[in-house]
Coordinates of C-alpha atoms in Angstrom, one line a residue:
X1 CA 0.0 0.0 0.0
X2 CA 3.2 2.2 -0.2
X3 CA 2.2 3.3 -4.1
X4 CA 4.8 1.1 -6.2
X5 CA 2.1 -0.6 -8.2
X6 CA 0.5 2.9 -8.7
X7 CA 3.3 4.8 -9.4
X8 CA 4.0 2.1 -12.3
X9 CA 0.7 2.6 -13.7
X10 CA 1.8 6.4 -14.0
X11 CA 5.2 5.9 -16.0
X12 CA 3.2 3.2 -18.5
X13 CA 0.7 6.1 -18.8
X14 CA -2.2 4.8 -17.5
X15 CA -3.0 6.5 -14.4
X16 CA -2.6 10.6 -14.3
X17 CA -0.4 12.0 -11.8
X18 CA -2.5 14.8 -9.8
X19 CA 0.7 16.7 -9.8
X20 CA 4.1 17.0 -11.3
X21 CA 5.1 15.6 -14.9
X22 CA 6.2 12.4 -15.9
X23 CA 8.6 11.4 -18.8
X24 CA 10.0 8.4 -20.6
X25 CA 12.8 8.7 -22.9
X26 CA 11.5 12.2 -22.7
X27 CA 8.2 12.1 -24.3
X28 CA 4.9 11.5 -22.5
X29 CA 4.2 8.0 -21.3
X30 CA 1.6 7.9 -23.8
X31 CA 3.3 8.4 -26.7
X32 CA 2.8 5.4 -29.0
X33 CA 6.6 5.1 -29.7
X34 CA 7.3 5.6 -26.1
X35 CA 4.7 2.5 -25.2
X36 CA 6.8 0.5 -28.0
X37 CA 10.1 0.4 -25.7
X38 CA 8.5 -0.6 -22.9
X39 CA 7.8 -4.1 -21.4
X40 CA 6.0 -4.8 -18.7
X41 CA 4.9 -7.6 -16.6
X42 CA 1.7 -6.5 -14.3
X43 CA 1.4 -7.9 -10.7
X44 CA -1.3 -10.5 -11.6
X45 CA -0.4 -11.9 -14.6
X46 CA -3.8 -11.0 -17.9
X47 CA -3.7 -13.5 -20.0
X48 CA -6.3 -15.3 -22.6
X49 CA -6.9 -18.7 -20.9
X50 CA -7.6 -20.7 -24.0
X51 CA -4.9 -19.5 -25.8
X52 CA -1.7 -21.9 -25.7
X53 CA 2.0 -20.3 -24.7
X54 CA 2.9 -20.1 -28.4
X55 CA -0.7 -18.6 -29.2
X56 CA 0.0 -15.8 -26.6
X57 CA 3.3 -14.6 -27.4
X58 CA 1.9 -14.5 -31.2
X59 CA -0.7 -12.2 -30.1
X60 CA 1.8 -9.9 -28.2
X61 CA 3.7 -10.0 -30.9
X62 CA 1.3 -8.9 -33.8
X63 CA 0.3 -6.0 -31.3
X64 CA 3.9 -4.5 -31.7
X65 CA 3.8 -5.6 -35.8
X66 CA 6.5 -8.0 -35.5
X67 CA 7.4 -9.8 -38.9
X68 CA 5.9 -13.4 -38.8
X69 CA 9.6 -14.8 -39.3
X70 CA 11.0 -13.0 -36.5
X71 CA 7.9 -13.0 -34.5
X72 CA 8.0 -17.0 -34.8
X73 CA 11.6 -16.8 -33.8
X74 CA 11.5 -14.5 -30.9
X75 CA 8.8 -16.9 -29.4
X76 CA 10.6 -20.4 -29.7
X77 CA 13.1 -18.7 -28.0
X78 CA 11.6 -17.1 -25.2
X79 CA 9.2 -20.7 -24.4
X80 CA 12.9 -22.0 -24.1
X81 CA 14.2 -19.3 -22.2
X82 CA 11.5 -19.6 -19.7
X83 CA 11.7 -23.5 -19.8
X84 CA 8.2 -23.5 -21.0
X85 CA 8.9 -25.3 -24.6
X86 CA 7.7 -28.6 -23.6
X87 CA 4.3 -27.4 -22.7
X88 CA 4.2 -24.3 -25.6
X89 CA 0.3 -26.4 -26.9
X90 CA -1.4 -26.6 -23.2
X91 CA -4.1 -24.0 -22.8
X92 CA -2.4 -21.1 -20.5
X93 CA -5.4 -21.7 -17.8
X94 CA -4.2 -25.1 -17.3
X95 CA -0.6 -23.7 -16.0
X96 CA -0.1 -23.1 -12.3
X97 CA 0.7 -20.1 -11.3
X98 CA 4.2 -19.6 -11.3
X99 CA 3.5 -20.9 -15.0
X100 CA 1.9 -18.4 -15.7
X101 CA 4.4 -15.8 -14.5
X102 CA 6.9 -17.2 -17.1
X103 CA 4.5 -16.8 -20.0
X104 CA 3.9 -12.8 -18.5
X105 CA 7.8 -12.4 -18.6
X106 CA 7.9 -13.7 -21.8
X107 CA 5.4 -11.4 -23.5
X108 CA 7.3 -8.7 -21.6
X109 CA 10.8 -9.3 -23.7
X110 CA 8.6 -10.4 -27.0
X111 CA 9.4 -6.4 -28.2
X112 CA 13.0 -6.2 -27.2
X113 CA 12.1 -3.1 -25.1
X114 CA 14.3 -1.0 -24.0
X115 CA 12.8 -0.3 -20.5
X116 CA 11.4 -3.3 -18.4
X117 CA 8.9 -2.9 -15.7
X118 CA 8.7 -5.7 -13.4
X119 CA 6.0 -5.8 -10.6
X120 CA 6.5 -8.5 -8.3
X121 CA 8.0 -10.6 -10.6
X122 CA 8.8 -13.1 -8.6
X123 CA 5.1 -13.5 -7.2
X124 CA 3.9 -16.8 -7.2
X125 CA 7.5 -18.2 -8.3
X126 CA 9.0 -22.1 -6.7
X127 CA 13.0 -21.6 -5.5
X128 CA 13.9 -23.0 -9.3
X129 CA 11.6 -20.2 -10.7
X130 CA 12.6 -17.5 -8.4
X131 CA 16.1 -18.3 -9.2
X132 CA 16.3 -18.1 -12.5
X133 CA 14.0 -15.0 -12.8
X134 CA 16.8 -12.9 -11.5
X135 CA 19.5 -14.6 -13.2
X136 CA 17.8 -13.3 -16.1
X137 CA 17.0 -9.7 -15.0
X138 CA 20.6 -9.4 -14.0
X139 CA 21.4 -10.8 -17.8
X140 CA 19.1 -8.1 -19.1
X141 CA 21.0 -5.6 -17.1
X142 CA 24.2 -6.5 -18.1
X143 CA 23.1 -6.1 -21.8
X144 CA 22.4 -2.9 -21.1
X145 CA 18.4 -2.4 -20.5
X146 CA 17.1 -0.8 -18.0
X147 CA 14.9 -2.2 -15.7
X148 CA 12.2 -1.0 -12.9
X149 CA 11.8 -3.7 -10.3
X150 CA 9.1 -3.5 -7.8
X151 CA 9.3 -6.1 -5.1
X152 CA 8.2 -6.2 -1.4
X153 CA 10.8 -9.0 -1.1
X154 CA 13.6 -7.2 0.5
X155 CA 16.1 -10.3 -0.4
X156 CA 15.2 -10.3 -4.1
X157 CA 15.7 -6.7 -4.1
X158 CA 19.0 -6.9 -2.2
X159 CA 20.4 -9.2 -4.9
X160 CA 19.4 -7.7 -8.1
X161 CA 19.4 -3.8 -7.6
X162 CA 22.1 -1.1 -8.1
X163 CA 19.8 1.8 -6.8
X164 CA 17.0 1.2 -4.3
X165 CA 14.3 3.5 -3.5
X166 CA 12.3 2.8 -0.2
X167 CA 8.2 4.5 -0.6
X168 CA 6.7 4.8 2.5
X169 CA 3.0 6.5 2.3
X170 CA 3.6 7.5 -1.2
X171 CA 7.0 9.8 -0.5
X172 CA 10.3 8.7 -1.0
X173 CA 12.1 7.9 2.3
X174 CA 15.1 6.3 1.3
X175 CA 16.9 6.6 -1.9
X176 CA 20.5 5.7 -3.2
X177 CA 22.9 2.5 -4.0
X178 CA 23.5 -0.6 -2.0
X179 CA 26.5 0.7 -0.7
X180 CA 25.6 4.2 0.3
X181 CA 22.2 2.5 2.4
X182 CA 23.3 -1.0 3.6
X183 CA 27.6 -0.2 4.5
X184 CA 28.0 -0.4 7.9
X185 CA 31.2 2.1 7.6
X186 CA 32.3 1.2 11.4
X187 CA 32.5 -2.4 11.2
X188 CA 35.1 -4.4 8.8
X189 CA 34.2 -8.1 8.1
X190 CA 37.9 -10.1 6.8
X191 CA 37.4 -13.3 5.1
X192 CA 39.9 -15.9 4.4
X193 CA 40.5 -20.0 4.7
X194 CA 40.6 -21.6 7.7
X195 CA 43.8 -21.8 9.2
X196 CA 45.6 -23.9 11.2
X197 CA 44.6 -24.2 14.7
X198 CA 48.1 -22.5 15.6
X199 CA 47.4 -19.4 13.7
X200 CA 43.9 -19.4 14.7
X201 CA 44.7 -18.7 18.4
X202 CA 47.6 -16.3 17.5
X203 CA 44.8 -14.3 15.2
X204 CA 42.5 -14.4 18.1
X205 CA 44.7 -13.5 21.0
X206 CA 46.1 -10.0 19.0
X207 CA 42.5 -9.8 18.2
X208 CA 41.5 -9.7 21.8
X209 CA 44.3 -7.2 22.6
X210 CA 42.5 -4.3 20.5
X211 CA 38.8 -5.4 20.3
X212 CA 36.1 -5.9 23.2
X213 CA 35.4 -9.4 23.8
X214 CA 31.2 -8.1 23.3
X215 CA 32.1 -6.4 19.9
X216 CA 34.6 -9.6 18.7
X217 CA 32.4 -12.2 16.4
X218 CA 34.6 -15.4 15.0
X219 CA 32.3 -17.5 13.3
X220 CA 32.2 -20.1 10.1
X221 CA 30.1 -18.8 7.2
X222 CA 27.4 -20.2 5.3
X223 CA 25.5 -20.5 2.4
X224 CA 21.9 -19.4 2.4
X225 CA 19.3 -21.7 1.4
X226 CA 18.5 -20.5 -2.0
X227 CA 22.0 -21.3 -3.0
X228 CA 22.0 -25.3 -1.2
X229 CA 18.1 -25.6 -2.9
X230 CA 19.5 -25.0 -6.2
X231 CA 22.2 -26.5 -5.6
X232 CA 20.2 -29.5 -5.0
X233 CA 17.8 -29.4 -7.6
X234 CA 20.8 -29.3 -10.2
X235 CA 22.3 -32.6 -8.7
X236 CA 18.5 -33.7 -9.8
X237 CA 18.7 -32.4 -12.8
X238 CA 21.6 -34.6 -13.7
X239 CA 20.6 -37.3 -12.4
X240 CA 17.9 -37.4 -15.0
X241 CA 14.5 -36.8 -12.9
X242 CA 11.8 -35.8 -14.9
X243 CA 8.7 -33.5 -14.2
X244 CA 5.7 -32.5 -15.7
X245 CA 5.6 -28.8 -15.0
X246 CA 8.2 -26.4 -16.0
X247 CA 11.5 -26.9 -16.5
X248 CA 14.8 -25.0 -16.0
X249 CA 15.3 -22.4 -18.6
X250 CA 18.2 -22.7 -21.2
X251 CA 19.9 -19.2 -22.7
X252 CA 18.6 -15.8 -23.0
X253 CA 17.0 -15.9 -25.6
X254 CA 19.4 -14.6 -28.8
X255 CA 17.7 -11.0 -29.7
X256 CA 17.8 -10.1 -26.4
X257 CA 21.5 -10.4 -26.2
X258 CA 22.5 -8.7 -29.3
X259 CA 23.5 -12.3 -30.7
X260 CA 20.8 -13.1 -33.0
X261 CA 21.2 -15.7 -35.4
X262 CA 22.0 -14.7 -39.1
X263 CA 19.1 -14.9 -41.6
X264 CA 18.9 -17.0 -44.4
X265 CA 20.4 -14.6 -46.7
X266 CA 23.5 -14.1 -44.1
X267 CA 24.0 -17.6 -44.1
X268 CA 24.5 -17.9 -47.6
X269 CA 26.7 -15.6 -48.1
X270 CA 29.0 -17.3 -45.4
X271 CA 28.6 -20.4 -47.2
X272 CA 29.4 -18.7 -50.5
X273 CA 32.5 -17.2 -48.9
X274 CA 33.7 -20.1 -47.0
X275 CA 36.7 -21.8 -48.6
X276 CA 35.7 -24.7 -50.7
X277 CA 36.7 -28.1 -48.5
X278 CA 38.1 -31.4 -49.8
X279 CA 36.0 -34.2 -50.8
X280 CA 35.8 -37.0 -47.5
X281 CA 39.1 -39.9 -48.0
X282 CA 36.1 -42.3 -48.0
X283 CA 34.7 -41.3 -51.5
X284 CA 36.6 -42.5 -54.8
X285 CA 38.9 -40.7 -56.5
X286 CA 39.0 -42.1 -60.5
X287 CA 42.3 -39.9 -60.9
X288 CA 43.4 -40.4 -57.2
X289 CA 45.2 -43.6 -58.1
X290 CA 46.8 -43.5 -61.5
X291 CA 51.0 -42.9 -61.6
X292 CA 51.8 -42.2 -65.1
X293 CA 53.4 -39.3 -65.6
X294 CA 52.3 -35.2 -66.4
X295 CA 53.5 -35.5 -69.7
X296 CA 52.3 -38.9 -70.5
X297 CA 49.3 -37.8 -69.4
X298 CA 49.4 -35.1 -71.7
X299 CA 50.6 -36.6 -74.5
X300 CA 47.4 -39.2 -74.4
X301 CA 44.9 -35.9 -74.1
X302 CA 46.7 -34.4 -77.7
X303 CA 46.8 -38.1 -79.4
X304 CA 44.5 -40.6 -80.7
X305 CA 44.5 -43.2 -77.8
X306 CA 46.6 -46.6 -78.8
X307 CA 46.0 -48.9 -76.4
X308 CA 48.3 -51.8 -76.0
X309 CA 46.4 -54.0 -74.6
X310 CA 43.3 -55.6 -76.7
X311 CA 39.7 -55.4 -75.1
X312 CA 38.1 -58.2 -74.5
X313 CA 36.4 -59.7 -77.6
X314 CA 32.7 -59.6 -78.6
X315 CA 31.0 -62.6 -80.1
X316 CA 30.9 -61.9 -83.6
X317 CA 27.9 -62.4 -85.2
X318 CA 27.4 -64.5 -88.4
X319 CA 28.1 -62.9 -91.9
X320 CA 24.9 -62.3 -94.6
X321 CA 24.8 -65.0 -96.7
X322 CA 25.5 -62.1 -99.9
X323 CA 25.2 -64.5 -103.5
X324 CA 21.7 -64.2 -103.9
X325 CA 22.2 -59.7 -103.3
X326 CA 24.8 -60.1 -105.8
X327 CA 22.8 -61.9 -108.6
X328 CA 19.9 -59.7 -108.2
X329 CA 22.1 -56.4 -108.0
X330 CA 23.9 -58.0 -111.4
X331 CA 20.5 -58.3 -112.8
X332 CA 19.8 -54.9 -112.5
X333 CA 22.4 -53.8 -113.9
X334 CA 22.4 -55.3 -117.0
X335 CA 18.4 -54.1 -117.7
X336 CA 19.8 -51.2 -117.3
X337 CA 22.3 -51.4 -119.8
X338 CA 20.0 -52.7 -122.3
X339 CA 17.2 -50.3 -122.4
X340 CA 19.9 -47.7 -122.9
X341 CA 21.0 -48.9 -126.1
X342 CA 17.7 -49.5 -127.1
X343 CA 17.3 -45.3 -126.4

């Protein structure tokens, strides 16, 4: 009830602020290209119910006139990314709820924006999904986008923000970096392996000389249970156990990293352009195997061929019996002859 969820609505455009102005990218929040850069995954997650994973990212998609190619490719993607591609045909009201929030993330990247508004985003999340959700908002930060979380989680918050602003009533009552709020600038905290139990009580009795025994804390540290539940889970994972929900999410997806794969036309030109490779030792090579000579060679290429060996022999076939062509070709003839003279 602090107003993050309302001040949201007021940078999307689509709640008024009674005072003040807002801008994004310094046009009004309801500027059309404005909306265009922006993502945003609500609290409670709006989707279509009988629409399938792979029919809701289409629809987000046409709204922002994605290309069908790209569209189609951004979306296999993402359902991978959000380890969702398994179950891309089941209706989205079948999915639980932490299901559900994948599929809202997803439509929240399908544009590429440039600004991402997350509220609550790990709401409804298991360990796995938590996880992974701000593995990938720290990915997204790295690449460069920026990103307004708004969490009531203080831990998530903790691990994924660079500047944290505390609303209290609706005012601001904290604002700055990690450091400048959380560093306690009068304690120090040394880490280092364990050492031998010599040099531990060395360390401890010159400790004792110049720090209060109340003040002094010597302890072993741990991981917190996030990291051991993953940990776990992983150990699963390779173990081969299978489940029915979701599943752990591969990459970021491609065109959210800047790494998108080359079209078809890019790809053909690399092919054109790759050196030409040569032909696999296991297919024959007719000239591979001959050992005559360049020259000989030559020589046969500008000459009639004279082979030296005879090919094999074809059954000949029996000769025309030709006396009886003869007599009747002699026949002729003279006729011939005689009705000439006669002329």
């Amino acid at each position: 009830g602090s107003g993050k969820t309302t001040l949201l609505k007021m940078i999307l455009g689509l709640l008024h602020p009674t005072r003040g102005v807002i801008k994004v990218f310094g046009k009004h929040p309801r500027d059309v290209q404005t909306k265009s850069r922006i993502g945003y995954l609500p609290e409670e997650s709006y989707l279509y119910r009988y629409l399938d994973a792979r029919e809701t990212l289409d629809f987000f998609g046409r709204l922002f006139s994605i290309p069908q190619p790209e569209r189609s490719r951004r979306i296999e993607q993402l359902l991978e990314m959000v380890g969702l591609a398994k179950v891309r045909a089941r209706a989205v009201g079948e999915f639980s709820k932490g299901m559900q929030r994948r599929v809202g993330l997803a439509q929240a990247l399908i544009n590429d924006p440039d600004l991402v508004i997350l509220d609550e985003p790990t709401s409804g999340l298991d360990p796995i999904g938590c996880r992974e959700m701000k593995d990938l908002i720290l990915l997204l930060a790295k690449r460069g986008k920026t990103i307004i979380l708004s969490s009531h989680l203080l831990a998530d918050v903790e691990d994924l923000c660079d500047r944290i602003m505390i609303l209290y009533g609706g005012k601001i009552q904290a604002l700055g970096t990690l450091d400048e709020l959380l560093t306690k600038k009068d304690t120090i905290r040394i880490t280092m392996p364990a050492p031998s139990p010599n040099v531990f009580e060395q360390l401890i009795q010159i400790l004792r000389e110049y720090v209060p025994t109340d003040k002094l804390q010597i302890d072993k540290p741990r991981q917190n249970l996030e990291s051991f539940f993953m940990e776990v889970v992983r150990k699963a994972v390779y173990s081969a156990t299978e489940t029915s929900g979701a599943t752990l999410g591969q990459k970021i997806a491609d065109y959210l990293t800047g790494q998108a794969q080359p079209t078809a036309a890019e790809a053909l030109l690399s092919k054109l352009a790759a050196p030409e490779t040569p032909p696999p030792l296991t297919q024959p090579a007719p000239e591979a195997t001959q050992t005559e000579p360049k020259l000989t060679k030559l020589q046969s290429l500008t000459q009639p061929e004279q082979s030296t060996t005879q090919p094999p022999q074809q059954p000949q076939k029996p000769e025309p019996d030709l006396s009886t062509a003869d007599e009747k070709l002699r026949s002729l003839l003279e006729s011939s002859e005689n009705k000439s003279k006669q002329e």
